[in-house]
PDB file of C-alpha atoms in Angstrom:
ATOM      1  CA  UNK A   1     -14.093  31.461  10.324  1.00 85.00           C
ATOM      2  CA  UNK A   2     -13.063  29.171   7.523  1.00 91.00           C
ATOM      3  CA  UNK A   3      -9.676  27.461   7.515  1.00 94.00           C
ATOM      4  CA  UNK A   4      -7.793  30.279   5.719  1.00 94.00           C
ATOM      5  CA  UNK A   5      -9.046  33.234   7.790  1.00 95.00           C
ATOM      6  CA  UNK A   6      -8.693  31.235  11.019  1.00 95.00           C
ATOM      7  CA  UNK A   7      -5.059  30.389  10.239  1.00 95.00           C
ATOM      8  CA  UNK A   8      -4.348  34.044   9.397  1.00 95.00           C
ATOM      9  CA  UNK A   9      -5.830  35.174  12.736  1.00 96.00           C
ATOM     10  CA  UNK A  10      -3.829  32.543  14.644  1.00 96.00           C
ATOM     11  CA  UNK A  11      -0.696  33.558  12.758  1.00 96.00           C
ATOM     12  CA  UNK A  12      -1.179  37.201  13.757  1.00 96.00           C
ATOM     13  CA  UNK A  13      -1.593  36.221  17.419  1.00 96.00           C
ATOM     14  CA  UNK A  14       1.467  33.958  17.468  1.00 96.00           C
ATOM     15  CA  UNK A  15       3.614  36.558  15.702  1.00 97.00           C
ATOM     16  CA  UNK A  16       2.422  39.363  18.018  1.00 96.00           C
ATOM     17  CA  UNK A  17       3.316  37.365  21.112  1.00 96.00           C
ATOM     18  CA  UNK A  18       6.662  35.999  19.892  1.00 95.00           C
ATOM     19  CA  UNK A  19       7.969  38.566  17.402  1.00 92.00           C
ATOM     20  CA  UNK A  20       8.616  35.822  14.879  1.00 91.00           C
ATOM     21  CA  UNK A  21      10.942  33.952  17.248  1.00 94.00           C
ATOM     22  CA  UNK A  22       8.544  31.020  17.752  1.00 94.00           C
ATOM     23  CA  UNK A  23       6.244  29.204  15.404  1.00 93.00           C
ATOM     24  CA  UNK A  24       3.812  26.314  15.216  1.00 93.00           C
ATOM     25  CA  UNK A  25       2.736  24.064  12.386  1.00 91.00           C
ATOM     26  CA  UNK A  26      -0.911  23.318  11.822  1.00 90.00           C
ATOM     27  CA  UNK A  27      -3.307  21.498   9.563  1.00 91.00           C
ATOM     28  CA  UNK A  28      -6.902  22.591   9.991  1.00 92.00           C
ATOM     29  CA  UNK A  29      -9.854  21.578   7.904  1.00 91.00           C
ATOM     30  CA  UNK A  30     -13.570  21.282   7.572  1.00 94.00           C
ATOM     31  CA  UNK A  31     -14.994  17.977   6.407  1.00 92.00           C
ATOM     32  CA  UNK A  32     -18.109  18.174   4.247  1.00 94.00           C
ATOM     33  CA  UNK A  33     -19.564  14.708   4.694  1.00 93.00           C
ATOM     34  CA  UNK A  34     -22.180  15.006   1.934  1.00 94.00           C
ATOM     35  CA  UNK A  35     -19.614  15.790  -0.770  1.00 93.00           C
ATOM     36  CA  UNK A  36     -16.742  13.824   0.807  1.00 91.00           C
ATOM     37  CA  UNK A  37     -14.510  16.859   0.506  1.00 90.00           C
ATOM     38  CA  UNK A  38     -12.084  18.248   3.047  1.00 90.00           C
ATOM     39  CA  UNK A  39     -11.350  21.983   2.797  1.00 91.00           C
ATOM     40  CA  UNK A  40      -8.102  22.665   4.639  1.00 90.00           C
ATOM     41  CA  UNK A  41      -5.030  24.772   5.142  1.00 92.00           C
ATOM     42  CA  UNK A  42      -1.586  23.384   5.736  1.00 89.00           C
ATOM     43  CA  UNK A  43       0.700  25.700   7.701  1.00 91.00           C
ATOM     44  CA  UNK A  44       4.109  24.047   7.551  1.00 85.00           C
ATOM     45  CA  UNK A  45       3.021  20.485   8.299  1.00 82.00           C
ATOM     46  CA  UNK A  46       3.710  17.340   6.295  1.00 78.00           C
ATOM     47  CA  UNK A  47       0.993  15.375   4.619  1.00 80.00           C
ATOM     48  CA  UNK A  48       0.102  13.035   1.802  1.00 78.00           C
ATOM     49  CA  UNK A  49      -3.273  12.368   0.213  1.00 74.00           C
ATOM     50  CA  UNK A  50      -3.328   8.743  -0.880  1.00 74.00           C
ATOM     51  CA  UNK A  51      -6.005   7.809  -3.387  1.00 71.00           C
ATOM     52  CA  UNK A  52      -7.102   4.277  -4.137  1.00 70.00           C
ATOM     53  CA  UNK A  53      -6.575   3.006  -7.665  1.00 64.00           C
ATOM     54  CA  UNK A  54      -8.372  -0.234  -8.295  1.00 50.00           C
ATOM     55  CA  UNK A  55      -6.203  -0.932 -11.368  1.00 45.00           C
ATOM     56  CA  UNK A  56      -2.826  -0.394  -9.678  1.00 49.00           C
ATOM     57  CA  UNK A  57      -1.014  -2.889  -7.455  1.00 45.00           C
ATOM     58  CA  UNK A  58      -0.506  -0.169  -4.821  1.00 47.00           C
ATOM     59  CA  UNK A  59      -2.098   3.137  -3.872  1.00 44.00           C
ATOM     60  CA  UNK A  60      -0.806   6.287  -5.497  1.00 46.00           C
ATOM     61  CA  UNK A  61       0.370   9.127  -3.282  1.00 44.00           C
ATOM     62  CA  UNK A  62       0.454  12.753  -4.396  1.00 43.00           C
ATOM     63  CA  UNK A  63       4.054  13.121  -5.585  1.00 37.00           C
ATOM     64  CA  UNK A  64       4.849  16.272  -3.599  1.00 40.00           C
ATOM     65  CA  UNK A  65       2.456  15.644  -0.738  1.00 59.00           C
ATOM     66  CA  UNK A  66      -0.009  18.296   0.346  1.00 70.00           C
ATOM     67  CA  UNK A  67       0.926  21.858  -0.609  1.00 73.00           C
ATOM     68  CA  UNK A  68       1.918  23.867   2.437  1.00 80.00           C
ATOM     69  CA  UNK A  69       2.084  27.498   3.494  1.00 85.00           C
ATOM     70  CA  UNK A  70       4.279  29.079   6.144  1.00 91.00           C
ATOM     71  CA  UNK A  71       4.218  27.893   9.740  1.00 92.00           C
ATOM     72  CA  UNK A  72       2.136  30.046  12.084  1.00 95.00           C
ATOM     73  CA  UNK A  73       4.033  32.973  13.600  1.00 96.00           C
ATOM     74  CA  UNK A  74       6.949  33.309  11.190  1.00 93.00           C
ATOM     75  CA  UNK A  75       5.639  36.439   9.434  1.00 94.00           C
ATOM     76  CA  UNK A  76       3.665  39.472  10.619  1.00 93.00           C
ATOM     77  CA  UNK A  77       1.050  38.922   7.931  1.00 90.00           C
ATOM     78  CA  UNK A  78       0.601  35.649   6.143  1.00 92.00           C
ATOM     79  CA  UNK A  79      -2.034  34.276   3.807  1.00 90.00           C
ATOM     80  CA  UNK A  80      -3.077  30.652   3.907  1.00 92.00           C
ATOM     81  CA  UNK A  81      -4.550  29.233   0.736  1.00 90.00           C
ATOM     82  CA  UNK A  82      -7.359  26.781   1.263  1.00 91.00           C
ATOM     83  CA  UNK A  83      -7.272  23.562  -0.687  1.00 89.00           C
ATOM     84  CA  UNK A  84     -10.032  21.091  -1.267  1.00 88.00           C
ATOM     85  CA  UNK A  85      -9.126  17.433  -0.983  1.00 85.00           C
ATOM     86  CA  UNK A  86     -11.696  14.998  -2.415  1.00 85.00           C
ATOM     87  CA  UNK A  87     -11.917  11.939  -0.194  1.00 85.00           C
ATOM     88  CA  UNK A  88     -13.068   9.069  -2.357  1.00 82.00           C
ATOM     89  CA  UNK A  89     -13.971   5.820  -0.599  1.00 83.00           C
ATOM     90  CA  UNK A  90     -10.740   4.082   0.348  1.00 78.00           C
ATOM     91  CA  UNK A  91      -8.566   7.187   0.242  1.00 81.00           C
ATOM     92  CA  UNK A  92      -6.353   8.222   3.140  1.00 81.00           C
ATOM     93  CA  UNK A  93      -5.106  11.550   4.375  1.00 82.00           C
ATOM     94  CA  UNK A  94      -1.850  11.055   6.258  1.00 83.00           C
ATOM     95  CA  UNK A  95      -0.514  13.996   8.289  1.00 83.00           C
ATOM     96  CA  UNK A  96       2.881  14.068   9.979  1.00 83.00           C
ATOM     97  CA  UNK A  97       5.493  16.452  11.307  1.00 81.00           C
ATOM     98  CA  UNK A  98       8.720  17.128   9.436  1.00 79.00           C
ATOM     99  CA  UNK A  99      10.454  14.963  12.037  1.00 84.00           C
ATOM    100  CA  UNK A 100       9.169  11.932  10.136  1.00 86.00           C
ATOM    101  CA  UNK A 101      10.423  12.598   6.614  1.00 84.00           C
ATOM    102  CA  UNK A 102      13.573  14.405   7.867  1.00 88.00           C
ATOM    103  CA  UNK A 103      14.588  11.595  10.251  1.00 92.00           C
ATOM    104  CA  UNK A 104      18.109  10.274   9.671  1.00 94.00           C
ATOM    105  CA  UNK A 105      19.249   6.673   9.846  1.00 91.00           C
ATOM    106  CA  UNK A 106      22.552   5.565  11.407  1.00 94.00           C
ATOM    107  CA  UNK A 107      24.388   6.381   8.155  1.00 95.00           C
ATOM    108  CA  UNK A 108      22.930   9.906   8.046  1.00 95.00           C
ATOM    109  CA  UNK A 109      20.534   9.226   5.163  1.00 94.00           C
ATOM    110  CA  UNK A 110      17.211  11.037   5.341  1.00 93.00           C
ATOM    111  CA  UNK A 111      14.012   8.953   5.477  1.00 91.00           C
ATOM    112  CA  UNK A 112      12.444  11.367   2.973  1.00 87.00           C
ATOM    113  CA  UNK A 113       9.151  11.319   1.160  1.00 83.00           C
ATOM    114  CA  UNK A 114      10.257   8.139  -0.594  1.00 84.00           C
ATOM    115  CA  UNK A 115      10.399   6.459   2.816  1.00 87.00           C
ATOM    116  CA  UNK A 116       6.956   7.800   3.734  1.00 84.00           C
ATOM    117  CA  UNK A 117       5.612   6.530   0.408  1.00 82.00           C
ATOM    118  CA  UNK A 118       7.174   3.079   0.949  1.00 84.00           C
ATOM    119  CA  UNK A 119       5.569   2.759   4.390  1.00 84.00           C
ATOM    120  CA  UNK A 120       2.174   3.843   3.046  1.00 81.00           C
ATOM    121  CA  UNK A 121       2.390   1.327   0.212  1.00 80.00           C
ATOM    122  CA  UNK A 122       3.364  -1.447   2.629  1.00 83.00           C
ATOM    123  CA  UNK A 123       0.425  -0.604   4.892  1.00 82.00           C
ATOM    124  CA  UNK A 124      -2.161  -0.522   2.098  1.00 78.00           C
ATOM    125  CA  UNK A 125      -5.441  -2.016   3.211  1.00 79.00           C
ATOM    126  CA  UNK A 126      -4.513  -2.054   6.902  1.00 82.00           C
ATOM    127  CA  UNK A 127      -6.671  -0.324   9.549  1.00 84.00           C
ATOM    128  CA  UNK A 128      -5.640   3.222  10.447  1.00 82.00           C
ATOM    129  CA  UNK A 129      -4.204   2.133  13.814  1.00 86.00           C
ATOM    130  CA  UNK A 130      -1.872  -0.353  12.104  1.00 84.00           C
ATOM    131  CA  UNK A 131      -0.823   2.255   9.520  1.00 80.00           C
ATOM    132  CA  UNK A 132       0.145   4.694  12.270  1.00 79.00           C
TER     133      UNK A 132
END
C-alpha cells in the first residue's frame, strides 16, 4: 500500500479498537532516491520542510510547516492526502510532535512555530545529530 491507503487502513483499525477514544499521530513516507522525492502522509504530526537557498543568509522554512490530516483513530473513515516533498541537496525534513511547538515557557508563552524556525535557522549547516 502507498502512504495514503496505508494510513486509511491503520485509521480504520485504531478507530475500530478504540471507538474514537484514542488516537496516534503518524508521518509515513516512501523515499524515491532517483528523483529525490519523498511521497508522504502526515496524520496529525508536526513538521517543516527546510530548503536551502544559496542567496539567503539563512534557510527558508515552509511558513505553515507540512500540511497535516487528522490523527489516526479520531474518525471512523478518514482520507489522507499524499504530498510529494522534493528533497534538493542540502534540504532538511524536520518532524516533531506537537509537544515541541506547543511547549510553554515559565511565563506561559508558547514556543510556537516561530521558535521552531529560530532553532532551525540557528542550527543551519550543523549535522543532523546536533540539530536534534
